[in-house]
Tab-separated table of C-alpha atoms and ligand atoms in Angstrom:
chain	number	residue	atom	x	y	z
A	1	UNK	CA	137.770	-28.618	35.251
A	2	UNK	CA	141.982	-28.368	34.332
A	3	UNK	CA	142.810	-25.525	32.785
A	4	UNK	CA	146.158	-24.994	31.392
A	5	UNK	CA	147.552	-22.839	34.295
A	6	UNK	CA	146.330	-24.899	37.150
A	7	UNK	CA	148.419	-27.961	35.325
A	8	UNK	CA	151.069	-25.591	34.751
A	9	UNK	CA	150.930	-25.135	38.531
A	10	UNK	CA	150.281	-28.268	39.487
A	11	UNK	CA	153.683	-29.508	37.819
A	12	UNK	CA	155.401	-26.590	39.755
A	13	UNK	CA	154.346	-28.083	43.082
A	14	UNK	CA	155.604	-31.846	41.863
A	15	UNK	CA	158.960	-30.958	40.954
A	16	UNK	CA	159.563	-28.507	43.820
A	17	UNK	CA	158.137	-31.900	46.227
A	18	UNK	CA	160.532	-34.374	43.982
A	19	UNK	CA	163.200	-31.930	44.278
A	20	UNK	CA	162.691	-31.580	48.435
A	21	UNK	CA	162.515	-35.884	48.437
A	22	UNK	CA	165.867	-35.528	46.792
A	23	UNK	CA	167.283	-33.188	49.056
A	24	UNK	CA	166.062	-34.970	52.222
A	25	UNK	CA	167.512	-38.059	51.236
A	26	UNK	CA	170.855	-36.708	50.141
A	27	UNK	CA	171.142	-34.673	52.773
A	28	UNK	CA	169.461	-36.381	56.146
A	29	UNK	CA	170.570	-36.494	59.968
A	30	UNK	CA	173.061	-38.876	60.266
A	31	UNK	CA	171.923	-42.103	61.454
A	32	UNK	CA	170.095	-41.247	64.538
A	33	UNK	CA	171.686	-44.378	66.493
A	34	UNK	CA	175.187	-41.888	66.755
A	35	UNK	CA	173.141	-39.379	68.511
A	36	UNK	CA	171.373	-42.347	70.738
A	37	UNK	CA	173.231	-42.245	74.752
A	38	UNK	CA	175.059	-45.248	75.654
A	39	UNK	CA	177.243	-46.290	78.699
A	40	UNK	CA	174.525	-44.616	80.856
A	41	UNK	CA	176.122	-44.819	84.556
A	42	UNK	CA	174.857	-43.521	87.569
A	43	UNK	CA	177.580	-42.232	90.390
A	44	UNK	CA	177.170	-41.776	93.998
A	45	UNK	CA	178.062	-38.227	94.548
A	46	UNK	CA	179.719	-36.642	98.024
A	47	UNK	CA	175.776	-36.153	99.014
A	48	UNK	CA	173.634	-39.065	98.265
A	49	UNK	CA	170.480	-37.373	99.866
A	50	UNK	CA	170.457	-34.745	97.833
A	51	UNK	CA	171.898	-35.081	94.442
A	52	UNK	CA	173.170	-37.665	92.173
A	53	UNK	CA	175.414	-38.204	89.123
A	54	UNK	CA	174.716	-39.504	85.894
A	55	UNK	CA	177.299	-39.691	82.566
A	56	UNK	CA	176.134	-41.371	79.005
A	57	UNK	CA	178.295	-41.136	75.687
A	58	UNK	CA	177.021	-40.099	72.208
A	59	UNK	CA	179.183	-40.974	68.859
A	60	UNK	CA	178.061	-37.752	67.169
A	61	UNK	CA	178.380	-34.108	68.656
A	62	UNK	CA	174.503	-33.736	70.031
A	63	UNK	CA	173.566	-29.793	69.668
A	64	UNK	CA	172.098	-29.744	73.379
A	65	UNK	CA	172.607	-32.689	75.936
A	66	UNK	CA	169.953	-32.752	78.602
A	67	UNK	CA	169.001	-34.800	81.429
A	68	UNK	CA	165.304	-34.662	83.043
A	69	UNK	CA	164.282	-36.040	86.524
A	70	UNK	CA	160.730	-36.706	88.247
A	71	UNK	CA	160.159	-37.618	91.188
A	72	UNK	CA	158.620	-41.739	90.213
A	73	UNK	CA	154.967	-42.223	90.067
A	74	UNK	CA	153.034	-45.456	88.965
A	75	UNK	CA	151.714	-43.183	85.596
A	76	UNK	CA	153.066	-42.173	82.781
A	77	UNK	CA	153.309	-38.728	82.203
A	78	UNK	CA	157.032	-38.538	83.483
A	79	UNK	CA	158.041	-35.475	81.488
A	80	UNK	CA	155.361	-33.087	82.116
A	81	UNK	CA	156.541	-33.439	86.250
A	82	UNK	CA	160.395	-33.406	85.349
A	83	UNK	CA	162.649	-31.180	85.794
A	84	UNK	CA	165.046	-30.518	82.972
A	85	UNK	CA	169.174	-30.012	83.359
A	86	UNK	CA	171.860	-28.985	81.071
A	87	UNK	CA	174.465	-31.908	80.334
A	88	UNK	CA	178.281	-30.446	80.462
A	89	UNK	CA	179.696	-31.963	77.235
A	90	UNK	CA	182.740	-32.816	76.792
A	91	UNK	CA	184.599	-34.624	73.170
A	92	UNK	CA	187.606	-37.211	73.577
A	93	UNK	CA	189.407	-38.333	70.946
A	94	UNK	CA	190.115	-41.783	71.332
A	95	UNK	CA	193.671	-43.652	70.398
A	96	UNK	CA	191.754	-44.782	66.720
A	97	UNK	CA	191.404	-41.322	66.175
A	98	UNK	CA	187.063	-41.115	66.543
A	99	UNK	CA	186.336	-38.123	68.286
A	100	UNK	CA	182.996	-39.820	70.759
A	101	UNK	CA	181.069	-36.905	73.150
A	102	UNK	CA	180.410	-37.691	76.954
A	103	UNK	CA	177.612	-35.447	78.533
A	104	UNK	CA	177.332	-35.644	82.490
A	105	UNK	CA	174.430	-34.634	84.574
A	106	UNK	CA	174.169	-33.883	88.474
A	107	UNK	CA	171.074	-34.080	89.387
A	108	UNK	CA	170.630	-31.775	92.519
A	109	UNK	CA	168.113	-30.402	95.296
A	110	UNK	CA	166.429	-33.823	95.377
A	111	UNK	CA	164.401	-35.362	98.615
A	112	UNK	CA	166.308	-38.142	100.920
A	113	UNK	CA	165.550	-41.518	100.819
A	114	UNK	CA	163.069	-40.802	97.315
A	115	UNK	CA	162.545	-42.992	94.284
A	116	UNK	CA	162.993	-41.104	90.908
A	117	UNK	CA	162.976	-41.444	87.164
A	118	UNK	CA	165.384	-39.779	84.678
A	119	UNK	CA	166.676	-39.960	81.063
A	120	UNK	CA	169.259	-38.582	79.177
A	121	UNK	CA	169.743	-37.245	75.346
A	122	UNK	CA	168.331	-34.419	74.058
A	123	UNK	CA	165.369	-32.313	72.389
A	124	UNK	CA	165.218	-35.678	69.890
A	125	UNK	CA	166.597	-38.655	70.851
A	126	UNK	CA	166.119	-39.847	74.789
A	127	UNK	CA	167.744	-42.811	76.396
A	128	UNK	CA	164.573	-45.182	78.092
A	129	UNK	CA	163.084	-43.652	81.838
A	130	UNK	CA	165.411	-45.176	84.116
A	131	UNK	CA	164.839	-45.166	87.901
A	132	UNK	CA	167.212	-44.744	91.364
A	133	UNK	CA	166.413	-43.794	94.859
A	134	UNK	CA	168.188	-41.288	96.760
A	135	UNK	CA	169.994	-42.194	99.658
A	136	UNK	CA	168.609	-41.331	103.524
A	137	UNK	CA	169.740	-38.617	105.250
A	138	UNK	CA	170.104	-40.711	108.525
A	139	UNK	CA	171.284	-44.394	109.439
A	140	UNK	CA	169.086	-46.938	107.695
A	141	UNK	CA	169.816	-50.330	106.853
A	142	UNK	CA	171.265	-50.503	103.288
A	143	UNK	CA	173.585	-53.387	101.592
A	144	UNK	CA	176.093	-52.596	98.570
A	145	UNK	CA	177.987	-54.588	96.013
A	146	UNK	CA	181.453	-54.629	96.154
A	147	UNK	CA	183.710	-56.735	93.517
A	148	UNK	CA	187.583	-57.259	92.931
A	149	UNK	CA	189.142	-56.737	89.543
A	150	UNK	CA	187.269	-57.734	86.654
A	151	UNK	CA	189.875	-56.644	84.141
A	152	UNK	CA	190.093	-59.926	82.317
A	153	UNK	CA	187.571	-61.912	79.609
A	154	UNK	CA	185.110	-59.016	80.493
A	155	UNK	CA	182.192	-59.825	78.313
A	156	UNK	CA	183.067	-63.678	78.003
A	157	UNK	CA	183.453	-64.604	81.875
A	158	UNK	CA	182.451	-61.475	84.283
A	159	UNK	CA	178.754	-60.844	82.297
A	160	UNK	CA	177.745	-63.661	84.626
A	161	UNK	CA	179.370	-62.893	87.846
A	162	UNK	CA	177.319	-58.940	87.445
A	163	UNK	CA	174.551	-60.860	86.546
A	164	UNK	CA	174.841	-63.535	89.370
A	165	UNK	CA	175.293	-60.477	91.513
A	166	UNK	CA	172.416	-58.627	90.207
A	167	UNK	CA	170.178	-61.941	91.112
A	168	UNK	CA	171.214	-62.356	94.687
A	169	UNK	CA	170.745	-58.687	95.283
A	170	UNK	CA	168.553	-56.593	93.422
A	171	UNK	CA	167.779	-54.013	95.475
A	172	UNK	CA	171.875	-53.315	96.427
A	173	UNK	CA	172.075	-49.404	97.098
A	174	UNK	CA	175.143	-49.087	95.179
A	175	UNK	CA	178.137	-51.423	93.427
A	176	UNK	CA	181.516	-51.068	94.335
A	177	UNK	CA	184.722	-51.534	92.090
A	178	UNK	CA	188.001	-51.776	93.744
A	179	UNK	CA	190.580	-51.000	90.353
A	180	UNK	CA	191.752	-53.067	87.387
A	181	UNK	CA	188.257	-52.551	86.115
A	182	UNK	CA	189.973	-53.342	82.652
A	183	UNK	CA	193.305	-54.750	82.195
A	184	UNK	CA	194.721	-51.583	79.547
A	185	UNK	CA	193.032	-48.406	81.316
A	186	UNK	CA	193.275	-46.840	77.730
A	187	UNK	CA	192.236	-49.657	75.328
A	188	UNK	CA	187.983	-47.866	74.528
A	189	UNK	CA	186.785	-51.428	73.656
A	190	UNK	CA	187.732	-52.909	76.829
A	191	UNK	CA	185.494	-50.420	78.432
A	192	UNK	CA	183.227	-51.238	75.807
A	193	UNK	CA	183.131	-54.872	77.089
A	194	UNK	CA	182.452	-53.711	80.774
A	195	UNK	CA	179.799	-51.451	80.028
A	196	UNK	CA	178.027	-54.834	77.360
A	197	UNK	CA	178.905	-56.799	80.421
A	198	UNK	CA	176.355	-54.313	83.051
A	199	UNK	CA	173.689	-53.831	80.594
A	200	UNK	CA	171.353	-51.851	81.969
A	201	UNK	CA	172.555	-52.458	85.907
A	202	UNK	CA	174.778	-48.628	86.078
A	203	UNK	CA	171.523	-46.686	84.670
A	204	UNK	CA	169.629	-48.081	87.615
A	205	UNK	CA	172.190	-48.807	90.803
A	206	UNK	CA	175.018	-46.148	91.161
A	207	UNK	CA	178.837	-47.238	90.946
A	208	UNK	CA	181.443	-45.899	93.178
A	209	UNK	CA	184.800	-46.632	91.601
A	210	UNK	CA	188.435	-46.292	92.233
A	211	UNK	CA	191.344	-46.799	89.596
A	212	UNK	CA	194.180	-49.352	89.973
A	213	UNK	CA	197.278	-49.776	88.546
A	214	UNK	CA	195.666	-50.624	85.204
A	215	UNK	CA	193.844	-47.647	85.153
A	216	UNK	CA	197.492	-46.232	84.933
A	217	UNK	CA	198.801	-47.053	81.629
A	218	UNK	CA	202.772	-46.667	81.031
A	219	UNK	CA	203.953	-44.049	78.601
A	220	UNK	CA	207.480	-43.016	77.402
A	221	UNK	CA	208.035	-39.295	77.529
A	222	UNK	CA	211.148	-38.115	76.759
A	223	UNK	CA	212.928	-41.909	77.286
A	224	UNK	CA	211.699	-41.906	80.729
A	225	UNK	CA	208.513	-44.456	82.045
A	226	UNK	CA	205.820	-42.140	83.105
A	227	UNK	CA	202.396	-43.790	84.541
A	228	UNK	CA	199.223	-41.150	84.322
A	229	UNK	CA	195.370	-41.593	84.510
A	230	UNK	CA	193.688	-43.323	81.795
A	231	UNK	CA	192.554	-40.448	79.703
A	232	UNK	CA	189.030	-42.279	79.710
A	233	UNK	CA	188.458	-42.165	83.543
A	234	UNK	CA	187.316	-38.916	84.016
A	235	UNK	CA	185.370	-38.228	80.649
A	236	UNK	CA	183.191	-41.752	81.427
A	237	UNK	CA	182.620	-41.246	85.628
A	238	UNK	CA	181.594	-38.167	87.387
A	239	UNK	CA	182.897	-39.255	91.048
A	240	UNK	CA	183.298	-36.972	93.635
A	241	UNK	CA	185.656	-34.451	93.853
A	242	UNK	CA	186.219	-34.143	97.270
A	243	UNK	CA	189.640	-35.698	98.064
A	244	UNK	CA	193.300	-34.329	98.240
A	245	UNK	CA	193.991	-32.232	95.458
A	246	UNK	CA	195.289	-33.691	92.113
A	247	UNK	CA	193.188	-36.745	92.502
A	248	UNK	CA	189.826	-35.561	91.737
A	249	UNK	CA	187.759	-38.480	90.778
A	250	UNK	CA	190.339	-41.194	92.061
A	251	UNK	CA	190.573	-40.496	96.009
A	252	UNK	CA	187.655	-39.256	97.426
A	253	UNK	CA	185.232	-39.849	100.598
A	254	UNK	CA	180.868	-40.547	100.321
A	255	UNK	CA	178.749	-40.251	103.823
A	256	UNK	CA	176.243	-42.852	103.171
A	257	UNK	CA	173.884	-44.095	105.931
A	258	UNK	CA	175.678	-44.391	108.668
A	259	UNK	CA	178.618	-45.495	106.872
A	260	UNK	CA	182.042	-43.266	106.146
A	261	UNK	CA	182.990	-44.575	102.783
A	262	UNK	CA	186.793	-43.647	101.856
A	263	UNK	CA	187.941	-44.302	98.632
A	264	UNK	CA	192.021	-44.291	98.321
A	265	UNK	CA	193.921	-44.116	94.649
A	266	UNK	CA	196.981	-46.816	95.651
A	267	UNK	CA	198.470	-45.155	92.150
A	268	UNK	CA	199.755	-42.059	93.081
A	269	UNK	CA	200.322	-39.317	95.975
A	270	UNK	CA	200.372	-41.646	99.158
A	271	UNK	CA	201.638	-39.397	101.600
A	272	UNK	CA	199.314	-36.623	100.712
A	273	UNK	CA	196.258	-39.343	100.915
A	274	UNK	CA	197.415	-40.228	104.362
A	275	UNK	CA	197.771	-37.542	105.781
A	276	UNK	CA	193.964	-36.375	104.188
A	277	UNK	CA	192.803	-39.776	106.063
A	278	UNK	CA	194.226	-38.928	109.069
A	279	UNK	CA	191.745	-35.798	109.259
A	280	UNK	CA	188.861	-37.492	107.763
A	281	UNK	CA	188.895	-39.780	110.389
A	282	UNK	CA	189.573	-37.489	113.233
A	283	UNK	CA	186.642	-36.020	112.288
A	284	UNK	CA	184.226	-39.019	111.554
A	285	UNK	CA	180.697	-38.524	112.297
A	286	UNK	CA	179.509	-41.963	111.124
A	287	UNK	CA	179.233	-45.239	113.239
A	288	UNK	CA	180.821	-47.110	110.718
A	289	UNK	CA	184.247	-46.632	108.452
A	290	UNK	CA	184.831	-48.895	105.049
A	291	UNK	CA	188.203	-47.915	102.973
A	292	UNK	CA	188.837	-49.243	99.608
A	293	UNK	CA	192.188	-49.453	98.477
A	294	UNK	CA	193.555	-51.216	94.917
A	295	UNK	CA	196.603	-52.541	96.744
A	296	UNK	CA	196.176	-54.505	99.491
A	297	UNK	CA	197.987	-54.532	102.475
A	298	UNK	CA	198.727	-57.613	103.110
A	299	UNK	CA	198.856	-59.004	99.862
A	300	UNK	CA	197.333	-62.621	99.241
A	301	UNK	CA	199.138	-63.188	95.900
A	302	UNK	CA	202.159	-64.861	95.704
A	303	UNK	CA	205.532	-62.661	96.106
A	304	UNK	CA	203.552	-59.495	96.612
A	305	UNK	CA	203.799	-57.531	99.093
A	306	UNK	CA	203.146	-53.891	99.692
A	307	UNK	CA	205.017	-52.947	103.077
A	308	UNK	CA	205.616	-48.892	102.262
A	309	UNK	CA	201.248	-49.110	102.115
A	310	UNK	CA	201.583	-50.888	105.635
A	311	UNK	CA	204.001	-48.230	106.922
A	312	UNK	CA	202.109	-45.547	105.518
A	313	UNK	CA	198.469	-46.333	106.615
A	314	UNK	CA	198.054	-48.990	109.313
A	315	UNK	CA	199.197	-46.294	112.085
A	316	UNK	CA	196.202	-44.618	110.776
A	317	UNK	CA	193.482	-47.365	110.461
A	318	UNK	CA	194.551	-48.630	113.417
A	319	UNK	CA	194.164	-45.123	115.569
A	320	UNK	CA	190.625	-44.657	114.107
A	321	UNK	CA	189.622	-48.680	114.022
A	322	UNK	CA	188.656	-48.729	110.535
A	323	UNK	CA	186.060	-51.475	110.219
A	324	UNK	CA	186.829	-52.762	107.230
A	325	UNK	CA	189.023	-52.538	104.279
A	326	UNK	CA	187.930	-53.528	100.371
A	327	UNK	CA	191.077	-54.509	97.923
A	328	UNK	CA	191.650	-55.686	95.131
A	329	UNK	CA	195.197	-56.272	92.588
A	330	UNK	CA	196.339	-59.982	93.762
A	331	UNK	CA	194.016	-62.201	91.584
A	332	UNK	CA	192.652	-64.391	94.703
A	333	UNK	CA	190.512	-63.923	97.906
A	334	UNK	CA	191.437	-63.353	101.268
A	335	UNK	CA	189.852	-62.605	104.412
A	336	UNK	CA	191.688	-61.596	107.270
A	337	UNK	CA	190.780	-61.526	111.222
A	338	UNK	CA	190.444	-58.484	112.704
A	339	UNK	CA	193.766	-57.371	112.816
A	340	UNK	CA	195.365	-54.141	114.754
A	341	UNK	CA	199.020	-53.400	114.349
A	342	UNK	CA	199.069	-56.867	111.938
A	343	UNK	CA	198.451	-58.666	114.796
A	344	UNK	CA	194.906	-60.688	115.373
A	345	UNK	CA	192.706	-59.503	118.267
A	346	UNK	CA	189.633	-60.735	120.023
A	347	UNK	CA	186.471	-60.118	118.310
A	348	UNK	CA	185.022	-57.835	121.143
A	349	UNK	CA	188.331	-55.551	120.574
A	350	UNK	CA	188.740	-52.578	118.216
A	351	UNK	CA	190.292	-53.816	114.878
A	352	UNK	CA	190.164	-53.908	111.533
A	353	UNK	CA	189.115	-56.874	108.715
A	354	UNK	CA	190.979	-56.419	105.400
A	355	UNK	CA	189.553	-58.650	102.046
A	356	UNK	CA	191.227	-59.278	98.657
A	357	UNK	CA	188.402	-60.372	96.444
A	358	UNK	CA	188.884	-60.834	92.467
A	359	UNK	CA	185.318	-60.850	90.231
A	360	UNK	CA	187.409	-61.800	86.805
A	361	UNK	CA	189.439	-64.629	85.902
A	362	UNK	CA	193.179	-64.111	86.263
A	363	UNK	CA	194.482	-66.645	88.637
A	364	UNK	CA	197.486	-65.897	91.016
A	365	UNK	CA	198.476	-68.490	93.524
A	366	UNK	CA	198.175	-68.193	97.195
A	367	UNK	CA	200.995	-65.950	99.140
A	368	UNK	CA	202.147	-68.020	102.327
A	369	UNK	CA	203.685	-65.226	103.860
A	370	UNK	CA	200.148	-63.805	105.578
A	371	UNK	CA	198.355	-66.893	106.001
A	372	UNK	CA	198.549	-66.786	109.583
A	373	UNK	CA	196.426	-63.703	109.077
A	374	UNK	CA	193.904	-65.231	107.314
A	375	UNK	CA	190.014	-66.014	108.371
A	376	UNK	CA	189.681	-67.474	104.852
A	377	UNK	CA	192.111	-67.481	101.610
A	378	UNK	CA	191.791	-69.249	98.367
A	379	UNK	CA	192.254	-68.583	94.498
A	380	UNK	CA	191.010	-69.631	90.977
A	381	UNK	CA	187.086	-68.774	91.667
A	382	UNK	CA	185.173	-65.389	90.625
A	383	UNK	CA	183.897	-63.554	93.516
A	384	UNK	CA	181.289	-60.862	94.562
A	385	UNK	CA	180.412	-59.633	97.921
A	386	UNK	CA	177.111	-58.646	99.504
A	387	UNK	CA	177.775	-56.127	102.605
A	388	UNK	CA	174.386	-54.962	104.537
A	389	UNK	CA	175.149	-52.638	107.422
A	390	UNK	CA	172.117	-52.359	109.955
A	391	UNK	CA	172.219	-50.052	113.026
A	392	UNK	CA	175.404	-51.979	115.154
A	393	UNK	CA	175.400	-55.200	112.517
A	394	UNK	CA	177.713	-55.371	109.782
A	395	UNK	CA	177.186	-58.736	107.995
A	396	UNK	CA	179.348	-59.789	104.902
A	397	UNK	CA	178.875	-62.753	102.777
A	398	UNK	CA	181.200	-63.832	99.712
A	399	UNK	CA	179.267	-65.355	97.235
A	400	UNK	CA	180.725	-67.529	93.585
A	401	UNK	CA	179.218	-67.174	90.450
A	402	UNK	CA	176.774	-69.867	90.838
A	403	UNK	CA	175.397	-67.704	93.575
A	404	UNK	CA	176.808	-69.703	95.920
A	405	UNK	CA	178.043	-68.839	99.622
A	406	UNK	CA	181.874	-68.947	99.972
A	407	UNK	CA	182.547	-66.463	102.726
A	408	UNK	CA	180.705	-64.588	105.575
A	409	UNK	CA	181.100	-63.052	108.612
A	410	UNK	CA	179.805	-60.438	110.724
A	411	UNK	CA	180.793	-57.289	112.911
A	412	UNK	CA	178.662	-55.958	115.689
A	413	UNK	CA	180.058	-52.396	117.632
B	1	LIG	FE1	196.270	-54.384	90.078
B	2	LIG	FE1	194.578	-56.698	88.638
């Protein structure tokens, strides 16, 4: 039975519920897709056994990024095992004036050689469980990635050579990028085309990355030409740290089974880098020495050439036989014998084997000037390369973007 005062009450309750309907749809969250992660990319770090890096981007300013980790098991109760980190959080405000929030992660005290499941976000909205395996703490057999400049038709042309990439080798520890990853280092949607262009690929296989000279946009300060940086590299990778000073994130050196992996910024601060190199090397553990420069040293693309590199660092490669050297920055591919002192030795002798590869599709014609050099050298094509190091075996095949073989060749020491 109604009486007067439980009606009285009961129209108390409805407009205090119509009023709180009102409220909640005046004032909701902002679209939760702004507080979603994107650009989720995984980084080696200076100790792939242990620890690894991950970096995603939010549109809105989440209250608490986090990360969590678990070691991978076949059920799914991921979070209850993982293991929960703060994100450092950092806003940039890009050239169209949107302020955009990148949150970085490293993962640490993990087990060698393990297979493990993250996410990133934070109390409310998590990316998807993505997975990555650490790296051994000894010599296995492992194969990487490596590409020349994309920098061009990003989404367009180089979705399929990643994708072509991805198909021939799944199970690649780690990608490579030698520079020009875009062609205006500070232009957010070009970046925005690599990262459509990866999908998913970074949040699963780490990327090691150097700038190039288009990483280094020109900027008038004062009248005079001044090159820094993109303001966009360091917010979007977290790279190691463990270079000269100055060029944190840009030159930089990764231990990874077996394999000394140096990573040289061609941009800036040459002398400094080489004489860094010169210790690394003196003090190289690792059977096996890969450098990755932007500029190559002897350049495959017409009128180029880079003889102050040559001066600088071939005394050094050459004292420590580097094995091999990754470039990009001349728009073609070339493959030289090994060469020591720019001159072609035998294949039992100490040497080193410099490529020029290009994965996008700026075209430069063929330089004649170091074709005696050159094992193989052509232009026009997209590129990637498959490297698998095994014990004394270093084989290396060149592959289009029909998955097809263009190059190979092997080392043995
Ligand atoms: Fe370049
Ligand atoms: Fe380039």
């Amino acid at each position: 039975m109604f009486t007067y005062k439980s009606i009285r009450y009961c129209k108390i309750l409805l407009f205090y519920l119509t009023l709180s309907l009102i409220g909640n749809l005046l004032f909701a969250n902002p679209p939760k897709q702004n507080d979603l992660p994107v650009r989720i990319i995984l980084n080696l770090t200076e100790n792939p056994s242990e620890s690894q890096a991950v970096t995603w981007r939010t549109s809105s300013d989440v209250f608490k990024p986090l990360a969590q980790i678990a070691p991978a098991n076949e059920y799914t109760d991921l979070n209850k095992e993982a293991r929960t980190f703060n994100a450092t959080r950092e806003m940039v405000n890009l050239d169209n004036e949107n302020n955009v929030y990148y949150h970085s992660v490293i993962f640490d005290s993990l087990r060698p050689n393990t297979l493990y499941a993250y996410r990133v976000g934070d109390e409310k909205y998590w990316s998807e469980w993505n997975q990555f395996k650490t790296a051994s703490e000894n010599p296995e057999p492992f194969k990487f990635i490596y590409f020349g400049d994309p920098q061009n038709d990003i989404k367009s042309m180089c979705s399929r050579i990643f994708r072509a990439a991805f198909k021939k080798a799944p199970d690649a520890n780690f990608w490579y990028f030698t520079g020009d990853i875009v062609n205006h280092g500070n232009n957010d949607e070009e970046w925005d085309e690599l990262f459509y262009a990866l999908g998913w690929i970074p949040g699963m296989t780490p990327m090691i990355l150097i700038p190039g000279n288009h990483g280094y946009p020109a900027k008038l300060v004062d009248g005079k030409k001044t090159q820094k940086i993109t303001y966009l590299w360091r917010p979007q990778f977290t790279l190691p740290e463990d270079g000269p000073g100055g060029l944190e994130e840009t030159a930089y050196f990764i231990d990874y089974q077996g394999v000394r992996l140096v990573m040289l910024n061609g941009n800036e601060k040459l002398e400094e880098q080489a004489k860094w190199l010169d210790t690394l090397l003196n003090r190289n553990p690792q059977r096996w020495t890969i450098i990755a420069i932007h500029q190559p040293f002897y350049s495959t693309g017409k009128d180029r050439d880079n003889p102050y590199l040559r001066e600088l660092f071939i005394p050094i490669l050459d004292k420590y036989s580097v094995d091999l050297v990754l470039q990009g920055h001349d728009h073609s591919y070339g493959r030289t014998y090994k060469l020591k002192n720019g001159i072609k030795v035998a294949d039992n002798e100490n040497g080193t084997v410099y490529v020029v590869s290009v994965s996008g599709t700026k075209v430069y014609s063929i330089n004649q000037r170091y074709e005696d050099l050159m094992a193989k050298i052509g232009t026009g094509r997209q590129l990637f390369q498959v490297i698998s190091v095994d014990k004394n075996l270093l084989q290396y095949e060149s592959f289009n973007a029909m998955g097809e073989l263009y190059d190979s060749f092997e080392l043995r020491k």
